[in-house]
Amino acid sequence: MDGLLVAHGLNISFEIVVLALVSLGLAITLGLLGVLNLAHGEFVMIGAFSAFFVQSQGWPYLAAFPVAILACGAIGWPVEKFLIRPLYARPFDAILATWGLSLLLREMVEFFFGRGFNSVAQPIKGTVNILGADYPAFQIVVMLAAIALIATIVFWFLRSVTGRRIQAMVDNPDLAKAVGIPVDALARNTFVAGLCLAGISGVLLAPIVAVHPSMGIDYVLKSFFVLVVGGLGHILGLVIGSGVIGGAEATVSAIIDRTSGYSFVLILSLLFLWRRPNGLVAR
Amino acid sequence: MNTQLKRREVLAGMAGGAALLSSPAVLRAAGNEAIKMGTFFSLTGPASLFGPTQTACTALAVDQINAMGGILGKQVEIVAGDGGLSPAEAAQAAIRMTLQDKVDFIVGSHNSAVRQSIIAAIKGRVPYVYTPLYEGGECAPNTYVTADTPQQQVKPALNALNEMYGTQKVYLIGNDYVWPQKLNERAKEYIAAFGGEIVGEEYAPLGPGNKFDDAVTRIRAAAPDLVFISLVGGDNVNFNRSFAGFGLDSSIRRLSVLLEELTLFGIGAENSDGLFSSMSYFTAVESPENDAFKSQYAAKFGADGPPLSMLGADAYSGTHCAAALLNAAGSNDASAVMSASNGLSYTTATGTAVMTNRHVNKDIYLAECNGVAFDIVKSFKGVAHGETCSV
Amino acid sequence: MNAPVLRFENLTGGYGSIPIIREITGRVERGSCLCVLGRNGVGKSTLLKMLSGHLPAMSGQIALNGRDITSLAPEKRHDLGVNTGLQERPVFDGLSVKDNLTLMQSDQDLEGCEPFFDAFPVLKDRLVQLAGTLSGGERKILSFVRTLKDNAPLTLLDEPSEGVQPENIEHMANFICKHKANGQSFLVVEQHLHLAEEIADGFQVLDNGRSVLECKVGDITRGELVQQITV
């Protein structure tokens, strides 16, 4: 019985951590740049296909990270320049544009890799016994890597010179320009970094889930729920939002079933949109 | 019921005759016009993965039918519809297809909700052939089911696994909609019949892909001998990857009822130990007919064609069935086709099938996954479909 | 005579397609301070934002040390030596006072600020506080220090004394005069004469979007000036 509780606890933690990781990139583009990037999930998908590509070439799994960053960067840079930048002040148009982009990216990947499911082998096989619960070793690694990545980025954002300049740009764009911050370039780099982060989470998730061109849809919706609940004001909102959404879904799923867990999250998000549209941690 | 139907048919026939008389242009053109076949395959939506092979296999069947002289002496022309639409949209598309495009018959491969709305929309005006495996019980007028029924697909497989491995305790997991739920009702009867026990049952929502770590944890706690899986597509992949990731594949067997080549490729070689599938078609089936079918398919589409799988082979057989139905009836008149259907034999990917009660008795195969390929471990010859539709 | 540090000719512009200022011409000589005066809403801030690059010029020309900068972005003008203090939201509210002062440095060194801290000890006391928690006047002082501490060749200030206590306005004036003596140049928009009188070498008075008076500091009496900006 103890082992069962530990197993459910690990499942819930995994769900929360993965959700936070995938949402972080979306939080960057939405929270910092005001662009609701509906193609965010497609960059997770591109990351996952990077892992598949690397495996099919016979390269080691770790090579997928630079490949994913290169791919997301190479796509993200022109996308920011020609599609997103003209629409920074027009959020609704940006939503439409990124929706179109998501279709385009799916078609593109479909053209190269086909529409079918692909499998990426787990680089670390087997299970480890944690307090009486057998848990996949690779998922432990993913959890630790995700926590390390999130912590690094949050620390960097709060402490580095560039992180402070990004905060300054978001806080007061006119003043940021006046003090000499190259706002256009910084916004582009920030946007591309958010996309690369999505790609990295795709690489981490690829060995666990079905890799196919439409997989991105699975992620963008729940990430959006996280930001609805957590709010865009602070990095803390992301952590709390992931905890609430991932935790609530996993807990209700564990106690009742998946359908109830999914419905619960949907209702929770709608309640937030209705009663508390700025989320738990408002700006 | 039957007399009512007849009266409606007669009325429709009279109306049609009047229309023909009042428009001689239609009458003149009818002689050399093609015969129109409407299709509903999964071009978009969650099952769109299967669309390309369905479309390709159907094109192959149409080539063969046309080479043999067509249907009622006319060449077949395809009017493609999308079976991946919502039921309401599919109904509208079906109405357009029958009234505007004036198709002569329809072949469909899509989920059961769409099937029900298409049937309601076309009201038996044209023959409708439904091809993918399903939950059974469809007896709507002028509707012909070439699909695998639960009695064919599930019963022999559960019995065989029970005999081979003594699988008594079964855990049911499926997606939350009509097909898995009705299929599981039937599965429970079959399991009860050999004295087995259900140790768990759960459903995951259709829609965005699910993670199944919690379900796998519950399954481990319930300690079944067999997991009976009616998850579809990405969920089927995700579940089986989690299942093996948690190391359950070494101790618990799995039987999945919608597991074909494309899904297995997503599950991956390292996650398919102890995983079984039961269907009327696998590319691995060894028979001269299947070899011929595969080589014709390869000849038409080359090595880069859509990967062949069960849902494509079903669409191929369903198209041949429709052609045989109309040719045997001598028209697409509902009552003529209904009575021609009983005892009708037609070409399938693996041989010849015979239709009774508007369903099909057929050979069923139990396959065990070997990496990302299927090994046929048992063949069940001429399994009865168990449906009782009137003709 | 040397070329002026800043020269603008026939500047017309505003928000959207509606011009707020029309055909304004002026210049700032090296080591001097031009004060732009006028009542509320006559286009002073619009002029400053066009000079800083935050608003585009519909027509006219801006030259910095003889170089045309009319179409350069604000951050590019900054790189060429123009430091700007804005009237509204003059500081980064979400950053600490210290981060506001060191944002554009690679380190967090505050050495350049020490002389200012002597005059404005309130800033030194609140280095770790978020700038958004300061009073309006304190924010103006923070903005003032941030703008002056880099010793830029040209500094544009939009109502730096707004809400600032009189003794601190004195300190501001002293700093500007000291920097002028070092050869730095200023263009300061003001609504009140308190600061302007102490720092200006020339005045330019705007009314209704047009320049109505340009003069050197000795060419006009206080009474005449007061009349010009209160009519």
Coordinates of C-alpha atoms in Angstrom, one line a residue, chain A:
Chain A
M1 CA 0.0 0.0 0.0
D2 CA 2.9 2.4 0.8
G3 CA 4.4 1.6 -2.5
L4 CA 1.2 2.5 -4.2
L5 CA 1.0 5.9 -2.5
V6 CA 4.6 6.6 -3.4
A7 CA 3.9 5.6 -7.0
H8 CA 0.9 7.9 -7.2
G9 CA 3.0 10.7 -5.6
L10 CA 5.7 10.2 -8.3
N11 CA 3.1 10.3 -11.0
I12 CA 1.7 13.5 -9.7
S13 CA 5.1 15.1 -9.4
F14 CA 6.0 14.0 -12.9
E15 CA 2.9 15.5 -14.3
I16 CA 3.5 18.8 -12.5
V17 CA 7.1 19.1 -13.5
V18 CA 6.5 18.3 -17.2
L19 CA 3.6 20.8 -17.3
A20 CA 5.8 23.5 -15.7
L21 CA 8.6 22.8 -18.2
V22 CA 6.3 22.9 -21.3
S23 CA 4.4 26.0 -19.9
L24 CA 7.7 27.9 -19.2
G25 CA 8.3 28.6 -22.9
L26 CA 4.7 29.7 -23.4
A27 CA 4.9 31.9 -20.3
I28 CA 7.9 33.6 -21.8
T29 CA 6.2 34.4 -25.1
L30 CA 2.9 35.2 -23.6
G31 CA 3.9 36.8 -20.3
L32 CA 6.9 38.7 -21.5
L33 CA 6.0 39.5 -25.1
G34 CA 2.2 39.4 -25.0
V35 CA 2.0 36.9 -27.9
L36 CA -0.3 33.9 -27.3
N37 CA 1.7 31.5 -29.4
L38 CA -0.8 28.8 -30.5
A39 CA 2.1 27.1 -32.3
H40 CA 4.0 26.5 -29.0
G41 CA 3.0 22.8 -29.0
E42 CA 4.3 22.5 -32.5
F43 CA 7.8 23.5 -31.3
V44 CA 7.5 20.7 -28.6
M45 CA 6.6 18.5 -31.5
I46 CA 9.7 19.7 -33.5
G47 CA 11.8 18.9 -30.5
A48 CA 10.4 15.4 -30.3
F49 CA 11.0 14.9 -34.0
S50 CA 14.6 16.1 -33.5
A51 CA 15.0 13.2 -31.0
F52 CA 13.5 10.8 -33.6
F53 CA 15.7 12.2 -36.3
V54 CA 18.8 11.8 -34.2
Q55 CA 17.9 8.2 -33.3
S56 CA 17.2 7.3 -36.9
Q57 CA 20.7 8.7 -37.8
G58 CA 22.2 6.4 -35.2
W59 CA 23.5 9.4 -33.2
P60 CA 23.3 9.5 -29.3
Y61 CA 20.2 10.8 -27.7
L62 CA 22.0 13.8 -26.2
A63 CA 22.7 15.1 -29.7
A64 CA 19.0 15.7 -30.0
F65 CA 19.3 18.8 -27.8
P66 CA 21.5 20.9 -30.1
V67 CA 19.5 19.6 -33.1
A68 CA 16.3 20.7 -31.5
I69 CA 17.7 24.1 -30.5
L70 CA 19.0 24.6 -34.0
A71 CA 15.7 23.6 -35.6
C72 CA 13.6 25.8 -33.4
G73 CA 16.0 28.7 -33.7
A74 CA 16.1 28.4 -37.5
I75 CA 12.4 28.4 -37.7
G76 CA 11.7 30.8 -34.8
W77 CA 14.0 33.6 -36.0
P78 CA 12.3 34.3 -39.3
V79 CA 8.9 33.7 -37.7
E80 CA 9.6 36.4 -35.2
K81 CA 10.9 38.8 -37.8
F82 CA 8.3 38.5 -40.4
L83 CA 5.2 37.1 -38.6
I84 CA 5.2 38.1 -34.9
R85 CA 7.1 41.4 -34.8
P86 CA 4.5 43.3 -36.9
L87 CA 1.8 41.9 -34.6
Y88 CA 3.3 42.6 -31.1
A89 CA 0.7 45.3 -30.6
R90 CA -2.2 43.3 -32.1
P91 CA -2.6 40.3 -29.9
F92 CA -5.7 38.9 -31.6
D93 CA -4.0 39.0 -35.0
A94 CA -1.0 37.3 -33.5
I95 CA -3.2 34.5 -32.2
L96 CA -4.6 33.9 -35.8
A97 CA -1.1 34.1 -37.2
T98 CA 0.4 31.6 -34.8
W99 CA -2.6 29.3 -35.4
G100 CA -1.8 29.4 -39.1
L101 CA 1.8 28.8 -38.2
S102 CA 0.9 25.7 -36.2
L103 CA -0.9 24.2 -39.3
L104 CA 2.1 25.0 -41.5
L105 CA 4.6 23.4 -39.1
R106 CA 2.5 20.3 -38.8
E107 CA 2.2 20.0 -42.6
M108 CA 5.9 20.6 -42.9
V109 CA 6.9 17.8 -40.5
E110 CA 4.3 15.6 -42.1
F111 CA 5.9 16.2 -45.4
F112 CA 9.3 15.0 -44.2
F113 CA 8.4 12.3 -41.7
G114 CA 4.8 11.2 -42.7
R115 CA 1.7 11.4 -40.7
G116 CA 2.2 8.2 -38.6
F117 CA 3.4 7.5 -35.1
N118 CA 7.1 7.3 -34.4
S119 CA 8.9 5.7 -31.5
V120 CA 11.9 7.1 -29.8
A121 CA 13.7 4.5 -27.6
Q122 CA 14.3 5.4 -24.0
P123 CA 18.0 6.2 -23.5
I124 CA 17.8 4.8 -20.0
K125 CA 16.0 1.6 -19.7
G126 CA 14.3 -0.2 -16.7
T127 CA 12.8 0.9 -13.5
V128 CA 14.2 1.9 -10.1
N129 CA 12.7 1.1 -6.8
I130 CA 11.9 4.2 -4.8
L131 CA 10.4 3.6 -1.4
G132 CA 8.7 0.4 -2.6
A133 CA 7.5 1.8 -5.9
D134 CA 9.0 0.7 -9.2
Y135 CA 9.3 3.8 -11.3
P136 CA 10.8 4.2 -14.8
A137 CA 14.4 5.4 -14.4
F138 CA 14.2 7.7 -17.4
Q139 CA 11.2 9.5 -16.0
I140 CA 13.2 10.3 -12.9
V141 CA 16.0 11.7 -15.1
V142 CA 13.5 13.8 -17.0
M143 CA 12.0 15.1 -13.8
L144 CA 15.5 16.1 -12.4
A145 CA 16.5 17.6 -15.7
A146 CA 13.3 19.6 -16.0
I147 CA 13.7 20.9 -12.4
A148 CA 17.3 21.9 -13.0
L149 CA 16.4 23.6 -16.3
I150 CA 13.5 25.6 -14.8
A151 CA 15.6 26.6 -11.8
T152 CA 18.5 27.7 -14.0
I153 CA 16.2 29.8 -16.2
V154 CA 14.4 31.4 -13.3
F155 CA 17.7 32.2 -11.5
W156 CA 19.2 33.5 -14.8
F157 CA 16.1 35.6 -15.4
L158 CA 16.2 37.2 -12.0
R159 CA 19.9 37.6 -11.6
S160 CA 21.6 38.1 -15.0
V161 CA 22.1 41.4 -16.7
T162 CA 20.1 40.2 -19.7
G163 CA 17.4 38.9 -17.5
R164 CA 17.0 42.3 -15.9
R165 CA 17.0 44.0 -19.2
I166 CA 14.2 41.7 -20.4
Q167 CA 12.3 42.6 -17.2
A168 CA 13.0 46.3 -18.0
M169 CA 11.7 45.9 -21.6
V170 CA 8.5 44.2 -20.4
D171 CA 8.0 46.8 -17.6
N172 CA 8.5 49.9 -19.6
P173 CA 9.4 49.6 -23.3
D174 CA 9.7 53.3 -24.0
L175 CA 12.2 53.8 -21.2
A176 CA 14.0 50.6 -22.2
K177 CA 14.6 52.1 -25.6
A178 CA 15.6 55.4 -24.0
V179 CA 18.3 53.8 -21.9
G180 CA 19.7 52.1 -25.0
I181 CA 18.3 48.5 -24.8
P182 CA 18.0 47.1 -28.3
V183 CA 14.4 46.2 -27.7
D184 CA 13.8 44.5 -31.1
A185 CA 16.7 42.2 -30.9
L186 CA 16.1 41.4 -27.3
A187 CA 12.4 40.6 -28.0
R188 CA 13.4 38.4 -30.8
N189 CA 16.0 36.5 -28.8
T190 CA 13.5 36.1 -26.0
F191 CA 10.9 34.8 -28.3
V192 CA 13.3 32.3 -29.9
A193 CA 14.5 31.2 -26.5
G194 CA 10.9 30.4 -25.5
L195 CA 10.6 28.3 -28.7
C196 CA 13.9 26.6 -28.1
L197 CA 12.7 25.7 -24.6
A198 CA 9.6 24.1 -26.1
G199 CA 11.9 22.2 -28.3
I200 CA 14.0 21.0 -25.4
S201 CA 10.9 19.8 -23.6
G202 CA 10.0 17.9 -26.7
V203 CA 13.3 16.1 -26.7
L204 CA 12.8 15.2 -23.1
L205 CA 9.3 13.9 -23.7
A206 CA 9.9 12.1 -27.0
P207 CA 11.0 8.8 -25.4
I208 CA 7.9 8.7 -23.2
V209 CA 5.0 9.6 -25.6
A210 CA 3.8 9.0 -29.1
V211 CA 5.8 11.1 -31.5
H212 CA 3.6 12.3 -34.4
P213 CA 2.9 15.6 -36.2
S214 CA -0.2 16.4 -34.3
M215 CA 1.2 15.8 -30.8
G216 CA 1.7 19.5 -30.1
I217 CA -2.0 20.0 -29.6
D218 CA -1.8 17.9 -26.5
Y219 CA 0.5 20.4 -24.8
V220 CA -0.6 23.9 -25.8
L221 CA -4.0 23.6 -24.2
K222 CA -2.9 22.5 -20.8
S223 CA -0.1 25.0 -20.8
F224 CA -2.6 27.7 -21.4
F225 CA -4.7 26.4 -18.5
V226 CA -1.6 26.7 -16.3
L227 CA -1.1 30.3 -17.2
V228 CA -4.8 31.0 -16.7
V229 CA -4.7 29.7 -13.2
G230 CA -1.2 30.9 -12.3
G231 CA -1.3 34.3 -13.9
L232 CA 1.4 36.0 -15.9
G233 CA 2.6 38.4 -13.2
H234 CA 5.5 36.4 -11.8
I235 CA 7.5 33.3 -12.4
L236 CA 5.9 32.0 -9.2
G237 CA 2.5 32.0 -11.1
L238 CA 3.9 29.3 -13.4
V239 CA 5.0 27.1 -10.6
I240 CA 1.7 27.5 -8.8
G241 CA -0.4 27.1 -12.0
S242 CA 1.5 23.9 -12.9
G243 CA 1.0 22.7 -9.4
V244 CA -2.7 23.4 -9.4
I245 CA -3.5 22.1 -12.9
G246 CA -1.1 19.2 -13.0
G247 CA -1.7 18.2 -9.4
A248 CA -5.5 18.5 -9.6
E249 CA -5.7 16.5 -12.8
A250 CA -3.3 13.8 -11.6
T251 CA -5.0 13.6 -8.2
V252 CA -8.5 13.4 -9.5
S253 CA -7.4 10.9 -12.2
A254 CA -5.7 8.8 -9.6
I255 CA -8.8 8.8 -7.3
I256 CA -11.5 8.6 -9.9
D257 CA -10.5 8.4 -13.6
R258 CA -9.0 10.3 -16.5
T259 CA -12.3 11.7 -17.7
S260 CA -13.0 13.2 -14.3
G261 CA -9.5 14.6 -14.0
Y262 CA -9.8 16.2 -17.4
S263 CA -13.2 17.7 -16.7
F264 CA -12.1 19.0 -13.4
V265 CA -9.2 20.9 -14.9
L266 CA -11.5 22.3 -17.6
I267 CA -14.0 23.5 -15.1
L268 CA -11.3 24.9 -12.8
S269 CA -9.9 26.9 -15.7
L270 CA -13.3 28.2 -16.8
L271 CA -13.9 29.3 -13.2
F272 CA -10.6 31.2 -13.1
L273 CA -11.3 32.9 -16.5
W274 CA -14.7 33.9 -15.1
R275 CA -13.9 34.9 -11.5
R276 CA -10.2 35.6 -11.5
P277 CA -9.0 36.3 -15.0
N278 CA -5.6 37.5 -13.9
G279 CA -4.8 34.2 -12.2
L280 CA -3.5 33.6 -8.7
V281 CA -0.4 35.8 -9.1
A282 CA -1.5 38.9 -10.9
R283 CA 0.9 41.3 -12.6

